[in-house]
């Protein structure tokens, strides 16, 4: 498995959706675009606008939000959030992950 196998347009869009759902840092825009360029994936500000326009804020986490990340961890962490997003059709579960499994396979047994 190579980075290009998992760093796909769909995987980057999943990342954008999770970051937006968390109320994540605007620095993520710069970093994700830079990472995408290293694997020749066309990702730009327009993708953030398009994806962001249909992605709800689900966990208002700091630095820009109200809650601490430790509070999210205390109620189960990022996996239950991603599982709910996947079940709601917001994430592409077919994306391959570093485990060698798809995102859907990784989240299959997560309790929400």
PDB file of C-alpha atoms in Angstrom:
ATOM      1  CA  UNK A   1       0.000   0.000   0.000  1.00  0.00           C
ATOM      2  CA  UNK A   2       1.212   3.466  -0.912  1.00  0.00           C
ATOM      3  CA  UNK A   3       0.077   6.915   0.255  1.00  0.00           C
ATOM      4  CA  UNK A   4      -1.544   7.523  -3.138  1.00  0.00           C
ATOM      5  CA  UNK A   5      -3.768   4.480  -2.518  1.00  0.00           C
ATOM      6  CA  UNK A   6      -5.431   6.154   0.456  1.00  0.00           C
ATOM      7  CA  UNK A   7      -4.962   9.865  -0.265  1.00  0.00           C
ATOM      8  CA  UNK A   8      -7.741  10.145  -2.842  1.00  0.00           C
ATOM      9  CA  UNK A   9     -10.138  12.974  -3.659  1.00  0.00           C
ATOM     10  CA  UNK A  10     -12.902  11.142  -1.780  1.00  0.00           C
ATOM     11  CA  UNK A  11     -10.665  10.662   1.268  1.00  0.00           C
ATOM     12  CA  UNK A  12      -9.774  14.357   1.305  1.00  0.00           C
ATOM     13  CA  UNK A  13     -13.460  15.240   1.037  1.00  0.00           C
ATOM     14  CA  UNK A  14     -14.164  12.947   3.993  1.00  0.00           C
ATOM     15  CA  UNK A  15     -11.461  14.783   5.934  1.00  0.00           C
ATOM     16  CA  UNK A  16     -12.983  18.151   5.039  1.00  0.00           C
ATOM     17  CA  UNK A  17     -16.408  16.973   6.215  1.00  0.00           C
ATOM     18  CA  UNK A  18     -15.080  15.742   9.562  1.00  0.00           C
ATOM     19  CA  UNK A  19     -13.108  18.945  10.118  1.00  0.00           C
ATOM     20  CA  UNK A  20     -16.176  21.059   9.348  1.00  0.00           C
ATOM     21  CA  UNK A  21     -18.412  18.880  11.539  1.00  0.00           C
ATOM     22  CA  UNK A  22     -15.971  19.498  14.395  1.00  0.00           C
ATOM     23  CA  UNK A  23     -15.773  23.232  13.791  1.00  0.00           C
ATOM     24  CA  UNK A  24     -12.105  22.640  13.034  1.00  0.00           C
ATOM     25  CA  UNK A  25      -9.294  25.051  12.453  1.00  0.00           C
ATOM     26  CA  UNK A  26      -8.986  27.078   9.269  1.00  0.00           C
ATOM     27  CA  UNK A  27      -5.361  25.899   9.185  1.00  0.00           C
ATOM     28  CA  UNK A  28      -6.731  22.570   7.981  1.00  0.00           C
ATOM     29  CA  UNK A  29      -7.511  24.194   4.630  1.00  0.00           C
ATOM     30  CA  UNK A  30      -3.872  25.026   4.000  1.00  0.00           C
ATOM     31  CA  UNK A  31      -2.618  21.672   5.228  1.00  0.00           C
ATOM     32  CA  UNK A  32      -5.105  19.515   3.308  1.00  0.00           C
ATOM     33  CA  UNK A  33      -4.515  21.416   0.071  1.00  0.00           C
ATOM     34  CA  UNK A  34      -0.761  20.977   0.542  1.00  0.00           C
ATOM     35  CA  UNK A  35      -1.104  17.264   1.279  1.00  0.00           C
ATOM     36  CA  UNK A  36      -3.352  16.793  -1.749  1.00  0.00           C
ATOM     37  CA  UNK A  37      -0.823  18.468  -4.008  1.00  0.00           C
ATOM     38  CA  UNK A  38       1.895  16.041  -2.921  1.00  0.00           C
ATOM     39  CA  UNK A  39      -0.178  13.163  -4.331  1.00  0.00           C
ATOM     40  CA  UNK A  40      -1.486  15.066  -7.370  1.00  0.00           C
ATOM     41  CA  UNK A  41      -5.067  15.329  -6.101  1.00  0.00           C
ATOM     42  CA  UNK A  42      -6.863  18.449  -7.310  1.00  0.00           C
ATOM     43  CA  UNK A  43      -8.181  20.031  -4.118  1.00  0.00           C
ATOM     44  CA  UNK A  44      -8.912  23.717  -3.714  1.00  0.00           C
ATOM     45  CA  UNK A  45     -10.915  26.292  -1.819  1.00  0.00           C
ATOM     46  CA  UNK A  46     -13.927  25.592  -4.026  1.00  0.00           C
ATOM     47  CA  UNK A  47     -13.996  22.032  -2.662  1.00  0.00           C
ATOM     48  CA  UNK A  48     -14.139  23.364   0.902  1.00  0.00           C
ATOM     49  CA  UNK A  49     -16.996  25.701  -0.035  1.00  0.00           C
ATOM     50  CA  UNK A  50     -18.926  22.945  -1.856  1.00  0.00           C
ATOM     51  CA  UNK A  51     -18.457  20.344   0.887  1.00  0.00           C
ATOM     52  CA  UNK A  52     -18.943  22.868   3.676  1.00  0.00           C
ATOM     53  CA  UNK A  53     -22.260  24.038   2.291  1.00  0.00           C
ATOM     54  CA  UNK A  54     -23.801  20.614   2.954  1.00  0.00           C
ATOM     55  CA  UNK A  55     -21.926  19.598   6.122  1.00  0.00           C
ATOM     56  CA  UNK A  56     -23.484  20.508   9.475  1.00  0.00           C
ATOM     57  CA  UNK A  57     -21.595  21.546  12.587  1.00  0.00           C
ATOM     58  CA  UNK A  58     -21.988  18.529  14.872  1.00  0.00           C
ATOM     59  CA  UNK A  59     -19.418  19.120  17.623  1.00  0.00           C
ATOM     60  CA  UNK A  60     -18.520  22.734  18.314  1.00  0.00           C
ATOM     61  CA  UNK A  61     -14.916  22.054  19.377  1.00  0.00           C
ATOM     62  CA  UNK A  62     -12.209  24.605  20.183  1.00  0.00           C
ATOM     63  CA  UNK A  63     -10.148  26.509  19.062  1.00  0.00           C
ATOM     64  CA  UNK A  64     -13.075  28.282  17.425  1.00  0.00           C
ATOM     65  CA  UNK A  65     -15.843  26.386  19.204  1.00  0.00           C
ATOM     66  CA  UNK A  66     -17.346  26.185  22.656  1.00  0.00           C
ATOM     67  CA  UNK A  67     -16.214  22.736  23.823  1.00  0.00           C
ATOM     68  CA  UNK A  68     -12.842  21.166  24.583  1.00  0.00           C
ATOM     69  CA  UNK A  69     -11.677  18.161  22.564  1.00  0.00           C
ATOM     70  CA  UNK A  70     -11.365  16.295  25.875  1.00  0.00           C
ATOM     71  CA  UNK A  71     -15.153  16.563  26.227  1.00  0.00           C
ATOM     72  CA  UNK A  72     -15.606  14.854  22.856  1.00  0.00           C
ATOM     73  CA  UNK A  73     -13.146  12.148  23.911  1.00  0.00           C
ATOM     74  CA  UNK A  74     -15.083  11.645  27.158  1.00  0.00           C
ATOM     75  CA  UNK A  75     -18.226  10.719  25.219  1.00  0.00           C
ATOM     76  CA  UNK A  76     -16.475   8.297  22.871  1.00  0.00           C
ATOM     77  CA  UNK A  77     -14.232  10.393  20.660  1.00  0.00           C
ATOM     78  CA  UNK A  78     -14.132  10.893  16.928  1.00  0.00           C
ATOM     79  CA  UNK A  79     -15.178   7.379  15.882  1.00  0.00           C
ATOM     80  CA  UNK A  80     -18.825   7.635  17.017  1.00  0.00           C
ATOM     81  CA  UNK A  81     -19.072  11.010  15.283  1.00  0.00           C
ATOM     82  CA  UNK A  82     -17.679   9.536  12.070  1.00  0.00           C
ATOM     83  CA  UNK A  83     -19.969   6.504  12.381  1.00  0.00           C
ATOM     84  CA  UNK A  84     -23.009   8.781  12.596  1.00  0.00           C
ATOM     85  CA  UNK A  85     -21.769  10.767   9.630  1.00  0.00           C
ATOM     86  CA  UNK A  86     -21.212   7.561   7.662  1.00  0.00           C
ATOM     87  CA  UNK A  87     -24.652   6.196   8.570  1.00  0.00           C
ATOM     88  CA  UNK A  88     -26.205   9.510   7.480  1.00  0.00           C
ATOM     89  CA  UNK A  89     -24.508   9.244   4.086  1.00  0.00           C
ATOM     90  CA  UNK A  90     -22.159  12.146   4.736  1.00  0.00           C
ATOM     91  CA  UNK A  91     -18.920  10.148   4.402  1.00  0.00           C
ATOM     92  CA  UNK A  92     -17.675   7.861   1.641  1.00  0.00           C
ATOM     93  CA  UNK A  93     -17.245   4.530   3.388  1.00  0.00           C
ATOM     94  CA  UNK A  94     -15.458   2.944   0.427  1.00  0.00           C
ATOM     95  CA  UNK A  95     -12.274   4.941   1.014  1.00  0.00           C
ATOM     96  CA  UNK A  96      -9.289   2.774   1.860  1.00  0.00           C
ATOM     97  CA  UNK A  97      -7.550   3.603   5.144  1.00  0.00           C
ATOM     98  CA  UNK A  98      -4.081   2.949   6.562  1.00  0.00           C
ATOM     99  CA  UNK A  99      -5.428  -0.201   8.224  1.00  0.00           C
ATOM    100  CA  UNK A 100      -5.927  -1.748   4.793  1.00  0.00           C
ATOM    101  CA  UNK A 101      -9.678  -1.728   5.393  1.00  0.00           C
ATOM    102  CA  UNK A 102     -12.285   0.694   4.143  1.00  0.00           C
ATOM    103  CA  UNK A 103     -13.598   3.474   6.346  1.00  0.00           C
ATOM    104  CA  UNK A 104     -16.909   1.608   6.624  1.00  0.00           C
ATOM    105  CA  UNK A 105     -15.129  -1.559   7.753  1.00  0.00           C
ATOM    106  CA  UNK A 106     -13.179   0.383  10.372  1.00  0.00           C
ATOM    107  CA  UNK A 107     -16.363   1.941  11.757  1.00  0.00           C
ATOM    108  CA  UNK A 108     -18.602  -1.139  11.512  1.00  0.00           C
ATOM    109  CA  UNK A 109     -18.359  -2.108  15.189  1.00  0.00           C
ATOM    110  CA  UNK A 110     -18.330   1.408  16.640  1.00  0.00           C
ATOM    111  CA  UNK A 111     -21.152   2.077  19.099  1.00  0.00           C
ATOM    112  CA  UNK A 112     -22.690   5.515  18.921  1.00  0.00           C
TER     113      UNK A 112
END
